[in-house]
Coordinates of C-alpha atoms in Angstrom, one line a residue:
Chain Z
M277 CA 3.6 -25.0 -8.4
T278 CA 6.9 -26.2 -10.3
D279 CA 5.2 -24.5 -13.4
Y280 CA 5.7 -20.9 -12.3
N281 CA 8.2 -18.8 -10.2
F282 CA 6.3 -18.1 -6.5
A283 CA 3.6 -15.7 -7.1
Y284 CA 4.0 -16.0 -10.9
L285 CA 6.3 -12.8 -11.0
D286 CA 9.9 -12.7 -11.6
E287 CA 11.9 -11.9 -8.9
A288 CA 13.3 -8.2 -10.3
T289 CA 9.9 -7.4 -11.2
K290 CA 8.7 -8.3 -7.4
R291 CA 11.6 -6.2 -5.9
M292 CA 10.7 -3.4 -8.0
L293 CA 7.1 -4.0 -6.8
R294 CA 8.1 -4.2 -3.1
R295 CA 10.3 -0.8 -3.3
A296 CA 7.5 1.3 -5.1
I297 CA 5.1 -0.4 -2.0
L298 CA 7.1 0.7 0.7
K299 CA 7.7 4.2 -0.7
A300 CA 3.9 4.4 -1.2
V301 CA 3.8 3.1 2.9
A302 CA 6.0 6.2 3.5
I303 CA 4.3 9.1 1.6
P304 CA 0.1 8.0 2.4
G305 CA -2.0 9.1 -0.5
Y306 CA 0.9 10.1 -3.1
Q307 CA 0.7 7.8 -6.2
V308 CA 4.2 5.9 -6.9
P309 CA 4.7 5.2 -10.7
F310 CA 5.8 1.7 -11.2
S311 CA 6.7 -0.4 -14.3
S312 CA 3.6 -2.5 -14.5
R313 CA 3.9 -6.0 -16.3
E314 CA 1.6 -7.7 -18.7
M315 CA -1.0 -10.0 -16.5
P316 CA -2.1 -12.9 -18.1
M317 CA -5.6 -11.3 -18.1
P318 CA -6.6 -8.0 -19.9
Y319 CA -6.3 -4.6 -18.2
G320 CA -9.5 -3.9 -16.2
W321 CA -9.5 -7.2 -14.8
G322 CA -7.2 -6.0 -11.7
T323 CA -3.7 -6.2 -13.0
G324 CA -2.6 -3.5 -11.0
G325 CA -4.3 -5.3 -7.8
V326 CA -2.9 -8.8 -9.1
Q327 CA 0.7 -7.6 -9.1
V328 CA 0.5 -5.6 -5.9
T329 CA -0.9 -9.2 -4.2
A330 CA 1.7 -10.9 -5.8
A331 CA 4.5 -9.1 -4.4
C332 CA 2.8 -9.2 -1.0
L333 CA 1.9 -12.7 -0.8
V334 CA 4.0 -15.2 1.7
P335 CA 3.2 -19.2 1.1
E336 CA 1.1 -19.0 4.6
D337 CA -1.2 -16.6 3.5
T338 CA -4.8 -16.8 2.9
L339 CA -6.3 -15.0 0.3
K340 CA -10.0 -14.0 -0.3
V341 CA -11.0 -12.0 -3.6
I342 CA -14.1 -10.3 -4.3
D343 CA -15.4 -8.7 -7.4
Q344 CA -18.0 -5.8 -6.2
G345 CA -18.3 -7.3 -2.8
A346 CA -19.2 -10.9 -4.1
D347 CA -16.8 -14.1 -4.3
D348 CA -18.4 -15.7 -6.6
T349 CA -18.1 -13.9 -9.9
T350 CA -15.8 -14.5 -12.6
N351 CA -13.2 -11.9 -11.7
A352 CA -13.4 -13.1 -8.0
V353 CA -13.2 -16.9 -9.0
S354 CA -10.3 -16.1 -11.5
I355 CA -8.0 -14.1 -9.4
R356 CA -8.4 -16.7 -6.6
K357 CA -7.8 -19.7 -8.7
F358 CA -4.7 -18.1 -10.2
F359 CA -3.1 -17.4 -6.9
A360 CA -3.9 -20.8 -5.6
R361 CA -2.3 -22.7 -8.4
V362 CA 0.9 -20.2 -9.0
A363 CA 1.7 -19.5 -5.0
G364 CA 0.2 -22.3 -3.8
V365 CA -1.6 -20.1 -0.8
A366 CA -4.7 -21.3 0.8
T367 CA -8.1 -19.4 -0.4
T368 CA -11.2 -18.4 1.7
E369 CA -14.3 -16.7 1.2
A370 CA -14.4 -15.6 4.8
T371 CA -13.4 -11.5 5.5
A372 CA -12.2 -12.9 9.3
Q373 CA -10.2 -15.5 7.5
A374 CA -8.3 -14.0 5.0
S375 CA -4.6 -12.5 5.9
V376 CA -4.7 -11.0 1.9
I377 CA -8.1 -9.9 0.7
Q378 CA -7.8 -8.7 -3.1
T379 CA -10.8 -6.2 -3.7
R380 CA -12.7 -4.7 -7.0
H381 CA -15.0 -1.8 -5.4
R382 CA -16.2 -2.8 -2.1
I383 CA -14.7 -2.5 1.3
P384 CA -15.9 -5.9 3.3
E385 CA -18.8 -5.2 5.7
T386 CA -17.0 -7.2 8.0
P387 CA -14.5 -4.9 10.1
L388 CA -10.7 -5.9 8.9
T389 CA -8.2 -6.4 11.7
E390 CA -5.0 -5.5 12.3
G391 CA -2.2 -7.5 10.1
Q392 CA -4.9 -7.8 7.3
I393 CA -4.1 -6.2 4.0
L394 CA -6.5 -5.0 1.5
V395 CA -5.6 -4.9 -2.3
F396 CA -7.4 -2.6 -4.2
Q397 CA -8.0 -2.4 -7.9
V398 CA -7.8 0.7 -9.6
P399 CA -8.7 2.0 -12.9
I400 CA -7.9 5.6 -12.9
P401 CA -5.9 6.2 -10.0
E402 CA -5.7 9.9 -10.4
P403 CA -8.7 12.0 -8.6
L404 CA -8.3 15.0 -10.7
R405 CA -8.1 13.1 -14.0
F406 CA -11.4 14.4 -15.2
L407 CA -10.9 17.8 -14.3
E408 CA -7.4 18.1 -15.6
P409 CA -6.5 15.6 -18.3
R410 CA -2.3 16.5 -18.3
E411 CA -0.4 14.4 -16.3
T412 CA 2.3 17.2 -16.0
E413 CA -0.6 19.6 -14.4
T414 CA -2.0 17.0 -12.2
R415 CA 1.5 16.4 -10.5
T416 CA 2.4 19.9 -10.4
M417 CA -1.2 20.4 -8.7
H418 CA -0.3 17.6 -6.0
A419 CA 3.0 18.9 -5.6
L420 CA 1.6 22.5 -4.8
E421 CA -1.4 21.0 -2.8
D422 CA -3.3 23.0 -5.6
Y423 CA -6.7 21.1 -4.8
G424 CA -9.5 24.2 -5.3
L425 CA -10.4 22.8 -8.9
M426 CA -11.8 19.7 -6.9
Q427 CA -13.3 21.5 -4.4
V428 CA -15.1 24.0 -7.3
R429 CA -16.1 20.8 -9.0
L430 CA -17.8 19.5 -5.9
Y431 CA -19.4 23.2 -5.4
E432 CA -20.3 22.8 -9.1
D433 CA -22.6 19.5 -8.2
I434 CA -24.2 21.1 -5.3
A435 CA -25.4 24.5 -7.3
K436 CA -26.3 21.9 -10.4
H437 CA -28.2 19.0 -8.2
G438 CA -28.5 20.3 -4.5
E439 CA -25.6 17.9 -3.0
I440 CA -22.4 16.5 -4.1
A441 CA -23.9 14.0 -7.2
R442 CA -21.0 11.4 -6.8
A443 CA -22.1 8.1 -5.2
Y444 CA -18.7 6.2 -5.8
A445 CA -14.8 6.9 -6.3
Y446 CA -15.5 9.6 -3.9
P447 CA -12.3 11.9 -3.7
V448 CA -11.2 12.0 -0.1
R449 CA -8.1 13.5 1.9
V450 CA -5.1 11.7 3.3
E451 CA -3.7 12.8 6.5
G452 CA -4.8 16.7 5.3
R453 CA -2.0 16.1 2.3
Y454 CA -2.9 14.2 -0.6
I455 CA -6.5 14.1 -2.6
M456 CA -6.5 10.3 -3.3
D457 CA -9.3 8.1 -5.5
P458 CA -10.5 5.4 -3.5
S459 CA -10.9 3.8 -6.4
P460 CA -14.6 3.3 -7.6
I461 CA -15.9 1.5 -4.1
P462 CA -19.4 3.4 -2.9
K463 CA -19.5 6.3 -1.0
F464 CA -21.0 4.0 1.5
D465 CA -17.6 2.4 2.2
N466 CA -15.5 5.7 2.5
P467 CA -15.7 5.6 6.4
K468 CA -14.1 2.4 6.2
L469 CA -10.8 4.0 4.7
D470 CA -10.1 5.8 7.7
N471 CA -8.8 4.9 10.6
S472 CA -8.2 1.1 9.6
P473 CA -6.7 -1.3 11.1
A474 CA -5.4 -3.0 8.2
L475 CA -3.1 -2.0 5.8
Q476 CA -4.7 -0.8 2.6
L477 CA -2.7 -1.1 -0.9
F478 CA -4.2 0.3 -4.1
G479 CA -2.8 -1.1 -7.6
A480 CA -3.6 0.4 -10.7
G481 CA -1.7 -1.5 -13.7
R482 CA -3.0 0.1 -16.8
E483 CA -2.1 3.7 -15.3
C484 CA 1.6 2.0 -13.7
R485 CA 0.5 3.5 -9.8
I486 CA 0.5 2.2 -6.5
Y487 CA -0.4 3.9 -3.5
A488 CA -1.2 3.3 -0.4
L489 CA -3.1 3.9 3.4
P490 CA -0.9 2.4 6.2
P491 CA -2.8 1.5 9.4
Y492 CA -4.4 4.4 11.5
T493 CA -4.3 6.8 8.7
H494 CA -6.8 9.8 8.7
V495 CA -8.8 9.3 5.7
K496 CA -11.4 12.3 5.4
S497 CA -14.3 12.5 2.7
L498 CA -14.0 15.9 1.0
D499 CA -17.0 18.0 1.7
F500 CA -18.2 21.5 3.2
E501 CA -19.2 22.6 6.5
D502 CA -22.6 23.1 5.3
Y503 CA -23.3 20.4 2.8
P504 CA -21.3 17.5 5.2
F505 CA -20.5 14.4 3.4
T506 CA -22.9 11.5 3.8
A507 CA -21.9 7.7 3.5
S508 CA -25.6 6.9 1.5
K509 CA -26.8 3.6 0.2
A510 CA -30.1 2.3 -1.0
A511 CA -32.9 4.4 1.2
G512 CA -35.4 2.7 3.3
Q513 CA -34.3 -0.6 2.0
V514 CA -33.1 -4.1 3.4
C515 CA -31.5 -7.1 2.4
A516 CA -34.0 -9.2 0.9
I517 CA -32.2 -12.2 1.9
C518 CA -30.4 -12.0 5.2
G519 CA -32.8 -8.7 6.4
A520 CA -29.3 -6.6 6.9
E521 CA -30.1 -3.0 7.5
D522 CA -26.5 -1.9 7.9
S523 CA -24.8 -3.5 4.7
Y524 CA -24.3 -2.1 1.2
L525 CA -27.4 -3.3 -1.3
D526 CA -27.1 -4.2 -4.9
E527 CA -30.7 -3.4 -6.8
V528 CA -31.3 -7.2 -8.6
I529 CA -33.7 -7.0 -11.2
T530 CA -36.1 -9.8 -11.3
D531 CA -38.4 -9.7 -14.2
D532 CA -39.5 -7.7 -17.0
A533 CA -42.0 -5.8 -14.9
G534 CA -40.3 -4.0 -13.0
G535 CA -40.0 -6.5 -10.6
R536 CA -36.7 -5.7 -8.4
M537 CA -35.4 -6.9 -5.1
F538 CA -32.0 -5.4 -2.9
V539 CA -29.7 -7.7 -1.5
C540 CA -26.5 -7.6 0.3
S541 CA -23.5 -6.6 -2.3
D542 CA -21.1 -8.6 0.3
T543 CA -22.0 -12.1 -0.5
D544 CA -19.9 -13.5 2.5
Y545 CA -21.6 -11.0 5.0
C546 CA -24.9 -12.2 3.8
A547 CA -24.0 -15.8 3.9
T548 CA -22.5 -15.5 7.2
R549 CA -26.0 -13.7 8.8
V550 CA -28.2 -16.6 7.0
A551 CA -26.5 -19.1 8.7
A552 CA -26.7 -17.7 11.9
Q553 CA -30.2 -16.7 11.8
A554 CA -30.9 -20.7 10.4
E555 CA -28.6 -21.9 13.6
D556 CA -30.7 -19.6 16.0
A557 CA -34.4 -21.1 14.2
A558 CA -32.8 -25.1 14.8
Chain M
M229 CA 37.8 -15.0 1.4
Q230 CA 34.7 -16.6 1.1
L231 CA 31.4 -15.5 -0.3
T232 CA 28.4 -16.1 2.3
T233 CA 25.6 -17.3 0.9
G234 CA 22.1 -15.3 0.0
F235 CA 18.5 -16.9 0.4
A236 CA 18.6 -20.3 0.1
N237 CA 15.0 -20.4 -1.6
P238 CA 14.9 -16.8 -3.3
P239 CA 11.3 -16.2 -4.3
V240 CA 9.9 -17.9 -0.4
D241 CA 12.5 -16.1 1.6
A242 CA 12.4 -13.0 -0.3
A243 CA 8.8 -12.8 0.1
R244 CA 8.7 -14.0 3.6
A245 CA 11.5 -11.0 4.4
F246 CA 9.6 -8.2 2.4
R247 CA 6.2 -9.0 4.9
V248 CA 8.0 -8.4 7.5
V249 CA 9.6 -5.3 6.5
L250 CA 6.4 -4.2 5.1
D251 CA 4.9 -4.9 8.8
A252 CA 7.8 -2.5 10.2
M253 CA 7.4 0.1 7.2
A254 CA 3.2 0.4 7.8
H255 CA 3.8 0.3 12.0
P256 CA 6.6 3.1 12.3
A257 CA 9.0 2.1 15.8
R258 CA 7.7 -1.2 15.5
I259 CA 10.4 -4.0 16.2
V260 CA 10.3 -6.5 13.9
D261 CA 12.5 -9.9 13.8
L262 CA 13.6 -11.6 10.6
P263 CA 15.3 -15.1 9.9
P264 CA 18.7 -15.1 10.8
I265 CA 21.3 -15.2 7.9
E266 CA 24.9 -15.3 7.3
A267 CA 26.1 -11.8 6.8
P268 CA 29.7 -10.4 5.7
A269 CA 31.1 -8.4 8.6
P270 CA 29.9 -5.6 9.9
C271 CA 26.6 -6.2 8.1
S272 CA 24.1 -7.3 10.3
P273 CA 21.9 -10.2 9.3
A274 CA 18.5 -8.1 9.0
A275 CA 20.5 -5.6 6.8
A276 CA 21.6 -8.1 4.5
I277 CA 18.0 -9.7 4.3
V278 CA 16.5 -5.9 3.0
L279 CA 19.2 -6.1 0.4
L280 CA 18.5 -9.2 -0.7
T281 CA 15.4 -8.3 -0.7
L282 CA 15.1 -4.9 -2.2
V283 CA 18.3 -4.0 -4.0
D284 CA 19.3 -5.3 -7.3
A285 CA 21.0 -3.6 -10.4
T286 CA 18.7 -0.9 -10.8
T287 CA 19.0 0.5 -7.5
P288 CA 22.6 2.2 -6.8
L289 CA 23.9 1.6 -3.4
H290 CA 26.0 3.4 -0.9
L291 CA 28.4 1.4 1.6
A292 CA 28.9 3.8 4.2
G293 CA 32.3 3.6 6.5
A294 CA 33.5 0.3 7.9
H295 CA 30.5 -1.3 5.6
D296 CA 32.6 0.0 2.9
N297 CA 34.9 -3.2 2.4
D298 CA 35.9 -5.9 0.5
A299 CA 34.0 -8.5 2.0
I300 CA 30.5 -6.5 1.7
R301 CA 31.6 -5.5 -1.8
D302 CA 32.1 -8.5 -3.3
W303 CA 28.8 -9.7 -1.5
V304 CA 27.2 -7.1 -2.9
R305 CA 28.4 -7.5 -6.8
F306 CA 27.6 -11.2 -6.3
H307 CA 24.5 -11.5 -4.7
L308 CA 22.9 -7.9 -6.0
G309 CA 24.7 -6.6 -8.8
A310 CA 23.7 -3.2 -7.9
P311 CA 26.3 -0.2 -8.7
L312 CA 28.2 1.2 -5.8
V313 CA 27.6 4.6 -5.8
A314 CA 28.6 8.0 -3.8
P315 CA 25.5 9.5 -1.2
Q316 CA 23.9 11.8 -3.6
D317 CA 23.3 8.9 -6.1
A318 CA 22.5 6.6 -3.7
A319 CA 18.9 4.6 -3.8
F320 CA 19.6 2.8 -0.4
A321 CA 22.5 3.4 1.6
L322 CA 23.9 1.1 4.1
G323 CA 26.3 2.1 7.6
D324 CA 26.4 3.3 10.8
W325 CA 24.6 6.6 11.4
D326 CA 28.0 8.3 12.0
A327 CA 29.3 6.7 8.9
L328 CA 26.1 7.7 6.7
G329 CA 27.0 11.4 7.5
P330 CA 24.8 14.4 7.1
L331 CA 21.5 13.4 5.8
A332 CA 21.3 16.4 3.0
S333 CA 23.9 14.3 1.1
Y334 CA 21.2 11.8 0.1
P335 CA 18.6 12.3 -2.9
Q336 CA 15.7 14.4 -1.0
A337 CA 13.3 13.4 -4.0
S338 CA 11.6 16.6 -5.6
A339 CA 7.6 17.7 -4.9
D340 CA 7.1 16.4 -8.1
Y341 CA 8.1 12.9 -7.4
P342 CA 8.5 12.8 -3.5
D343 CA 9.3 8.7 -4.3
R344 CA 12.5 9.3 -5.4
S345 CA 14.5 9.7 -2.4
A346 CA 16.8 7.5 -0.7
T347 CA 16.0 4.5 2.1
L348 CA 18.8 4.3 4.3
I349 CA 19.8 1.5 6.1
V350 CA 21.2 2.3 9.4
E351 CA 23.0 -0.2 11.5
C352 CA 22.7 -0.2 15.2
A353 CA 24.0 -1.3 18.4
A354 CA 20.5 -2.4 19.7
L355 CA 17.2 -1.4 18.6
S356 CA 14.7 -0.2 21.7
S357 CA 11.5 1.2 22.2
D358 CA 12.6 3.4 24.8
G359 CA 12.9 6.6 23.2
V360 CA 11.1 9.8 21.8
P361 CA 7.4 9.8 21.4
L362 CA 6.3 9.1 17.3
T363 CA 3.0 9.7 15.6
G364 CA 1.6 10.1 12.4
P365 CA 0.2 7.1 9.9
G366 CA 0.7 3.3 10.7
V367 CA 0.8 4.6 14.6
Q368 CA -2.4 4.2 16.8
T369 CA -2.0 6.3 19.4
E370 CA 1.6 6.6 20.6
A371 CA 4.8 4.7 19.5
S372 CA 8.4 5.0 20.8
L373 CA 11.8 4.2 19.1
A374 CA 15.1 5.2 20.2
L375 CA 16.6 7.4 17.7
P376 CA 20.3 8.5 17.1
D377 CA 19.7 11.9 15.8
I378 CA 16.0 13.0 16.7
A379 CA 16.6 16.8 15.6
A380 CA 18.2 15.7 11.8
L381 CA 15.4 13.1 11.5
Q382 CA 12.6 15.9 13.0
A383 CA 13.7 18.2 10.2
N384 CA 13.8 14.9 7.6
A385 CA 10.0 14.8 8.8
A386 CA 9.4 18.3 8.2
Q387 CA 10.1 18.0 4.7
F388 CA 7.1 15.9 4.0
P389 CA 6.3 14.6 1.6
R390 CA 9.9 15.0 0.5
G391 CA 12.4 13.1 2.6
L392 CA 14.6 9.9 3.6
D393 CA 13.1 6.9 4.9
F394 CA 14.8 5.0 7.5
L395 CA 15.5 0.8 8.4
F396 CA 17.3 0.7 11.9
T397 CA 18.6 -2.7 12.1
S398 CA 20.6 -4.6 14.5
G399 CA 21.3 -8.5 14.7
A400 CA 18.3 -10.1 12.8
Q401 CA 15.7 -7.2 14.0
L402 CA 14.4 -4.6 12.2
A403 CA 12.5 -1.2 12.5
A404 CA 11.3 1.3 10.0
L405 CA 11.0 5.2 10.3
P406 CA 9.3 6.5 7.4
R407 CA 9.2 10.5 6.5
S408 CA 5.3 10.7 7.6
T409 CA 6.0 9.8 11.4
Q410 CA 6.3 12.8 13.3
I411 CA 8.6 12.6 15.9
G412 CA 8.7 14.5 19.6
G413 CA 5.9 15.4 21.4
A414 CA 6.2 19.1 19.9

């Protein structure tokens, strides 16, 4: 603890981050540029999320970190240990016990509560980037609410594939104003963004953007009246470990003969259910 | 003249203070408590903590009215190093509502970069939940806060996504009003 400043970053950097976070909260869905720092991990490993988490942490926090729903993957374990070392915070794998949750590409199955902060790691914050590569143009499109291009893109999906063919990073409209990339969460998680009691912060380190969804913010997944949004997942499958029917499932290949199983992506949710089942059986 | 102290333990004190301010900004009209701190008169402890947490040499500060005195100027120079500027150049401003003057004199930001607007720290005699109804992001059903000038703040909110953000301070208490909050029933 004595080797680093609290939460790793210097105070001037944290003030810059905190000012950006407050502006992001004041303009839900708008991407606030910030001066992203080099972190002791490569881009793509959550440098944006780590900076947002560092700016928000207090010593009393309990931190949970998940990577694709799992608490026990390299990225999640590394970031959890990083903050335990440089901020001295308690860590947990239980969603309900965490005050700050940093996540890569999932929202926990256990409903979040008021007072919790969910920090997303974001690779490409600009939802229009693959439709229009020029930053000057996408900035003007956001300023003018000129979102026809995105609707055309979704329409073309329907024309080609018969449905909106996007399973993750499914674009949303925030409070009827900004179109926002919810980070590469499965579209199964999109409904959890809407009217969440928790504060949701998004950090993109390489792209130098911070954006936010305050609690109880209206977040609508883009769709058409005749092609409404559906929060899909592996059809007809249940978790092979805990039997959950309502959770998002990962497909795991088990051998070279085509064997496969579906298991909960959220390891804490799955383990909690297994423990409860063992208790019931006993 | 004797300078009052800043944070005793800046990294941790600033972190705790920011979480309180963030809680306020994420829940417009929620009145939150900050720890007591010595502040140069007439600056409230809450406003002093906001300045220590968010303002530094990169953020021009406007001191309005009675807050533009030697004690506060010296305190700002020593603890923050923020350039003291006129309203049109300010990233942050501190003062009573009447002293802060017309909102139009502060940077309202552009439609391209709506984040580049000023944040006004408004010193109040008291904060009260007995006021106009507020709705919008961060408000579950309806909140309420006594506001100094409803028409001016409604006009500010109508500019969304452009517009100013407000931190109302009184003693060690603080409440936030971001531009995203709709004011009044209509």
